[in-house]
Amino acid sequence: MDFPRALRARRTRLRLSQLDLALRAGTTQRHLSFIESGRSAPGRTMVVRLAESLELPLRERNELLLAAGYAPAYPESSLDGPELAPVRSAIDRILRGHLPFPAIVVDRAGDLIAANSSFGLITEGAAPELVGPGRNVYRLALHPDGLAPRIRNLSEWARHILAALSHLGDLGDLREELSGYVPDLEPSAGQLGFAVPLHLCSAFGDLRLMTTVTTFATAIDVTLAELRLEAFLPADEETAEALSAASHRSGLMADQAPGNM
């Protein structure tokens, strides 16, 4: 990667002038201009300061360091490794704490890391090859063998997903695939409000769900920084009751399952 070009591309993507970035990074516009033109080679500390000033994700900060000829500053641990054992425990507690509401943890690309038992109500009827750890939740949502036939506001929900993917340039192939699953639908009247809902048919009636996203804000590990907890919360009382009923039914079935009697 060409460092001057990579730095300039990220600065212009954020619509910052050279002066804006220079002030943020504690340097001069002249020095930054020399760096972007290749006339001056920045030190490692300057690269880190520029990446921090641009508020880049940790992965992109490492990429800039590599482009400038320096070793990455941020580790990228395996989620299965001993370093992140406390994280795995925290994720398990958080997912259980969201019951009876569905909640999942996904990585940067939307691949499923973990889910609580209530997520099964959302995935009911989906093809088995689209469901489970390592499967992509965006593909699950929009694939014709996934949730798409049960999403009543497919147009709005698809736009929401595709818009999220548009900010991740290296996932262009996935976005193109998902776009092919979605017909050109007009937004439904009365669907949009203060947030884009997920209006889903289920065995317990229609569900209207809002989503929230939680991240590990102080993460300094690439893997941890890219994890997202997505919770599906009821947008009305009927949905809350349906989720509670589904959770109660699942609990009864678990109690009656072989080995739990």
Short mmCIF file of C-alpha atoms in Angstrom, two decimals:
data_model
loop_
_atom_site.label_atom_id
_atom_site.label_comp_id
_atom_site.label_asym_id
_atom_site.label_seq_id
_atom_site.Cartn_x
_atom_site.Cartn_y
_atom_site.Cartn_z
CA MET A 1 0.00 0.00 0.00
CA ASP A 2 1.22 3.49 -0.89
CA PHE A 3 1.21 5.35 2.46
CA PRO A 4 0.77 8.92 1.13
CA ARG A 5 -2.10 7.78 -1.08
CA ALA A 6 -3.68 5.72 1.70
CA LEU A 7 -3.52 8.64 4.14
CA ARG A 8 -4.94 11.08 1.62
CA ALA A 9 -7.78 8.69 0.73
CA ARG A 10 -8.82 8.33 4.35
CA ARG A 11 -8.64 12.06 4.99
CA THR A 12 -10.77 12.91 1.96
CA ARG A 13 -13.22 10.13 2.82
CA LEU A 14 -13.85 11.94 6.10
CA ARG A 15 -14.02 15.30 4.31
CA LEU A 16 -11.19 16.80 6.32
CA SER A 17 -8.85 19.42 4.92
CA GLN A 18 -5.11 19.12 5.43
CA LEU A 19 -5.34 21.97 7.92
CA ASP A 20 -8.10 20.21 9.90
CA LEU A 21 -6.11 17.00 10.18
CA ALA A 22 -2.86 18.81 10.94
CA LEU A 23 -4.49 20.66 13.84
CA ARG A 24 -5.98 17.45 15.19
CA ALA A 25 -2.63 15.65 14.99
CA GLY A 26 -0.61 18.50 16.47
CA THR A 27 1.47 19.21 13.38
CA THR A 28 1.53 21.80 10.61
CA GLN A 29 -0.32 21.83 7.32
CA ARG A 30 3.04 22.16 5.56
CA HIS A 31 4.39 19.01 7.20
CA LEU A 32 1.21 17.07 6.41
CA SER A 33 1.38 18.26 2.81
CA PHE A 34 4.94 16.96 2.56
CA ILE A 35 3.83 13.60 4.01
CA GLU A 36 0.92 13.25 1.56
CA SER A 37 3.12 14.15 -1.40
CA GLY A 38 5.80 11.64 -0.37
CA ARG A 39 8.42 14.34 0.21
CA SER A 40 8.61 13.54 3.91
CA ALA A 41 8.57 10.13 5.61
CA PRO A 42 6.62 10.21 8.89
CA GLY A 43 7.92 8.57 12.04
CA ARG A 44 5.98 5.78 13.70
CA THR A 45 4.60 8.13 16.37
CA MET A 46 3.31 10.53 13.71
CA VAL A 47 1.56 7.70 11.85
CA VAL A 48 -0.17 6.64 15.07
CA ARG A 49 -1.19 10.24 15.80
CA LEU A 50 -2.59 10.70 12.31
CA ALA A 51 -4.55 7.42 12.52
CA GLU A 52 -5.93 8.38 15.94
CA SER A 53 -6.84 11.87 14.69
CA LEU A 54 -8.77 10.29 11.83
CA GLU A 55 -10.54 8.04 14.39
CA LEU A 56 -9.87 5.03 12.19
CA PRO A 57 -10.82 1.50 13.27
CA LEU A 58 -7.89 -0.41 14.77
CA ARG A 59 -7.57 -2.60 11.67
CA GLU A 60 -7.10 0.45 9.46
CA ARG A 61 -4.59 1.95 11.90
CA ASN A 62 -2.49 -1.19 11.57
CA GLU A 63 -2.82 -0.99 7.79
CA LEU A 64 -1.48 2.57 7.79
CA LEU A 65 1.45 1.55 9.97
CA LEU A 66 2.29 -1.32 7.63
CA ALA A 67 2.02 1.00 4.62
CA ALA A 68 4.52 3.34 6.26
CA GLY A 69 6.91 0.45 6.92
CA TYR A 70 6.21 -0.07 10.62
CA ALA A 71 4.94 -3.02 12.63
CA PRO A 72 1.25 -3.00 13.67
CA ALA A 73 0.53 -1.38 17.02
CA TYR A 74 -2.65 -3.29 17.87
CA PRO A 75 -2.81 -7.07 18.41
CA GLU A 76 -5.38 -9.25 16.68
CA SER A 77 -6.07 -12.17 19.01
CA SER A 78 -8.09 -15.28 18.35
CA LEU A 79 -11.46 -15.16 20.11
CA ASP A 80 -10.76 -18.76 21.19
CA GLY A 81 -7.40 -17.83 22.70
CA PRO A 82 -6.66 -17.45 26.43
CA GLU A 83 -6.19 -13.68 26.09
CA LEU A 84 -9.88 -13.18 25.36
CA ALA A 85 -11.28 -15.71 27.83
CA PRO A 86 -12.74 -12.90 30.00
CA VAL A 87 -14.41 -11.51 26.88
CA ARG A 88 -16.06 -14.85 26.11
CA SER A 89 -17.42 -15.00 29.66
CA ALA A 90 -18.70 -11.43 29.41
CA ILE A 91 -20.40 -12.16 26.09
CA ASP A 92 -22.15 -15.20 27.57
CA ARG A 93 -23.43 -13.18 30.53
CA ILE A 94 -24.61 -10.33 28.31
CA LEU A 95 -26.50 -12.64 25.96
CA ARG A 96 -28.23 -14.40 28.87
CA GLY A 97 -29.02 -11.03 30.42
CA HIS A 98 -31.01 -9.99 27.34
CA LEU A 99 -33.43 -12.92 27.61
CA PRO A 100 -36.30 -13.20 26.76
CA PHE A 101 -35.29 -10.83 23.96
CA PRO A 102 -33.10 -12.13 21.10
CA ALA A 103 -29.47 -11.00 21.05
CA ILE A 104 -26.44 -11.96 18.98
CA VAL A 105 -22.74 -11.15 18.72
CA VAL A 106 -21.27 -10.73 15.25
CA ASP A 107 -17.89 -9.79 13.84
CA ARG A 108 -17.07 -6.95 11.48
CA ALA A 109 -18.38 -8.81 8.41
CA GLY A 110 -21.63 -9.82 10.14
CA ASP A 111 -20.62 -13.44 10.74
CA LEU A 112 -22.34 -14.89 13.80
CA ILE A 113 -20.13 -15.45 16.84
CA ALA A 114 -22.78 -16.30 19.44
CA ALA A 115 -26.50 -15.97 20.10
CA ASN A 116 -28.89 -16.50 22.97
CA SER A 117 -31.71 -19.03 22.86
CA SER A 118 -34.37 -16.45 21.91
CA PHE A 119 -32.67 -15.83 18.58
CA GLY A 120 -34.19 -19.11 17.44
CA LEU A 121 -37.58 -17.39 17.22
CA ILE A 122 -36.15 -15.07 14.59
CA THR A 123 -34.44 -17.78 12.55
CA GLU A 124 -37.36 -20.24 12.54
CA GLY A 125 -37.97 -21.73 9.11
CA ALA A 126 -34.65 -20.57 7.64
CA ALA A 127 -32.51 -23.02 5.68
CA PRO A 128 -30.06 -24.81 8.04
CA GLU A 129 -27.06 -23.78 5.94
CA LEU A 130 -27.84 -20.12 6.68
CA VAL A 131 -28.09 -20.51 10.46
CA GLY A 132 -25.48 -20.99 13.15
CA PRO A 133 -22.03 -19.78 14.24
CA GLY A 134 -19.88 -18.61 11.36
CA ARG A 135 -22.89 -17.94 9.12
CA ASN A 136 -23.49 -14.40 7.92
CA VAL A 137 -26.50 -12.73 9.55
CA TYR A 138 -26.92 -10.25 6.69
CA ARG A 139 -27.22 -13.12 4.23
CA LEU A 140 -29.61 -14.86 6.63
CA ALA A 141 -31.80 -11.76 6.69
CA LEU A 142 -32.11 -11.16 2.96
CA HIS A 143 -31.67 -14.59 1.36
CA PRO A 144 -34.92 -16.01 -0.09
CA ASP A 145 -34.30 -19.17 1.97
CA GLY A 146 -33.64 -17.10 5.07
CA LEU A 147 -35.80 -14.51 6.79
CA ALA A 148 -36.84 -12.53 3.71
CA PRO A 149 -40.20 -14.31 3.14
CA ARG A 150 -41.20 -13.50 6.74
CA ILE A 151 -40.12 -9.83 6.78
CA ARG A 152 -43.16 -7.67 6.19
CA ASN A 153 -41.14 -4.47 5.63
CA LEU A 154 -38.45 -6.08 3.49
CA SER A 155 -37.81 -2.93 1.47
CA GLU A 156 -36.96 -0.79 4.49
CA TRP A 157 -35.01 -3.53 6.27
CA ALA A 158 -32.99 -4.36 3.16
CA ARG A 159 -32.10 -0.71 2.66
CA HIS A 160 -30.99 -0.55 6.29
CA ILE A 161 -28.66 -3.56 5.86
CA LEU A 162 -27.25 -2.49 2.50
CA ALA A 163 -26.58 1.01 3.83
CA ALA A 164 -24.62 -0.46 6.74
CA LEU A 165 -22.53 -2.57 4.36
CA SER A 166 -21.81 0.40 2.10
CA HIS A 167 -19.56 1.83 4.83
CA LEU A 168 -17.36 -1.30 4.72
CA GLY A 169 -15.59 -1.05 1.39
CA ASP A 170 -13.97 -4.48 1.52
CA LEU A 171 -17.40 -6.15 1.80
CA GLY A 172 -18.50 -4.99 -1.63
CA ASP A 173 -18.90 -8.55 -2.92
CA LEU A 174 -21.29 -9.41 -0.08
CA ARG A 175 -23.27 -6.24 -0.65
CA GLU A 176 -23.57 -7.03 -4.36
CA GLU A 177 -24.78 -10.55 -3.58
CA LEU A 178 -27.40 -9.32 -1.13
CA SER A 179 -28.59 -6.61 -3.50
CA GLY A 180 -29.45 -9.36 -5.97
CA TYR A 181 -31.84 -10.94 -3.47
CA VAL A 182 -33.86 -7.77 -2.93
CA PRO A 183 -36.44 -6.61 -5.48
CA ASP A 184 -36.90 -2.91 -6.18
CA LEU A 185 -39.59 -2.32 -3.61
CA GLU A 186 -41.07 1.01 -2.66
CA PRO A 187 -41.06 1.88 1.05
CA SER A 188 -44.33 0.92 2.69
CA ALA A 189 -46.57 3.74 3.93
CA GLY A 190 -46.52 4.20 7.68
CA GLN A 191 -43.53 1.93 8.31
CA LEU A 192 -40.85 4.50 9.02
CA GLY A 193 -40.76 6.36 12.32
CA PHE A 194 -37.98 7.24 14.74
CA ALA A 195 -36.08 4.04 13.80
CA VAL A 196 -36.14 1.33 11.15
CA PRO A 197 -38.06 -1.60 12.68
CA LEU A 198 -37.89 -5.27 11.84
CA HIS A 199 -41.47 -6.39 11.23
CA LEU A 200 -41.31 -10.19 11.27
CA CYS A 201 -43.90 -12.95 11.12
CA SER A 202 -43.43 -15.71 13.69
CA ALA A 203 -45.18 -18.69 15.23
CA PHE A 204 -46.12 -16.39 18.11
CA GLY A 205 -47.61 -13.67 15.93
CA ASP A 206 -46.19 -10.60 14.24
CA LEU A 207 -43.08 -9.18 15.91
CA ARG A 208 -42.06 -5.54 15.70
CA LEU A 209 -38.47 -5.22 16.82
CA MET A 210 -36.00 -2.41 17.27
CA THR A 211 -32.28 -3.16 17.19
CA THR A 212 -29.51 -1.73 19.35
CA VAL A 213 -25.78 -2.17 18.80
CA THR A 214 -23.20 -2.33 21.60
CA THR A 215 -19.42 -2.41 21.16
CA PHE A 216 -16.41 -2.73 23.46
CA ALA A 217 -15.58 0.97 23.49
CA THR A 218 -12.15 0.73 25.13
CA ALA A 219 -10.87 -2.22 23.08
CA ILE A 220 -7.24 -2.14 21.94
CA ASP A 221 -7.37 -5.57 20.31
CA VAL A 222 -8.56 -5.68 16.68
CA THR A 223 -10.74 -8.75 17.20
CA LEU A 224 -12.46 -7.33 20.25
CA ALA A 225 -12.92 -3.87 18.69
CA GLU A 226 -14.78 -5.40 15.75
CA LEU A 227 -17.29 -7.40 17.81
CA ARG A 228 -20.85 -6.05 17.94
CA LEU A 229 -23.66 -7.09 20.23
CA GLU A 230 -26.99 -6.65 18.43
CA ALA A 231 -30.12 -6.87 20.58
CA PHE A 232 -33.66 -7.13 19.23
CA LEU A 233 -36.01 -5.24 21.55
CA PRO A 234 -39.81 -5.14 21.41
CA ALA A 235 -41.27 -2.03 19.76
CA ASP A 236 -44.70 -2.65 21.28
CA GLU A 237 -46.35 -4.49 24.14
CA GLU A 238 -47.68 -7.28 21.90
CA THR A 239 -44.15 -8.14 20.78
CA ALA A 240 -42.89 -8.12 24.37
CA GLU A 241 -45.62 -10.56 25.36
CA ALA A 242 -44.94 -12.80 22.36
CA LEU A 243 -41.21 -12.95 23.17
CA SER A 244 -41.94 -13.78 26.79
CA ALA A 245 -44.37 -16.53 25.73
CA ALA A 246 -41.83 -17.97 23.30
CA SER A 247 -39.13 -17.96 25.96
CA HIS A 248 -41.47 -19.68 28.43
CA ARG A 249 -42.37 -22.34 25.86
CA SER A 250 -38.68 -22.94 25.10
CA GLY A 251 -38.00 -23.34 28.81
CA LEU A 252 -40.75 -25.93 29.17
CA MET A 253 -39.44 -27.85 26.15
CA ALA A 254 -35.93 -27.82 27.59
CA ASP A 255 -37.21 -29.13 30.93
CA GLN A 256 -39.01 -31.97 29.15
CA ALA A 257 -36.08 -32.85 26.90
CA PRO A 258 -34.26 -36.18 27.52
CA GLY A 259 -31.56 -35.78 30.11
CA ASN A 260 -33.24 -32.79 31.76
CA MET A 261 -36.09 -34.60 33.40
#
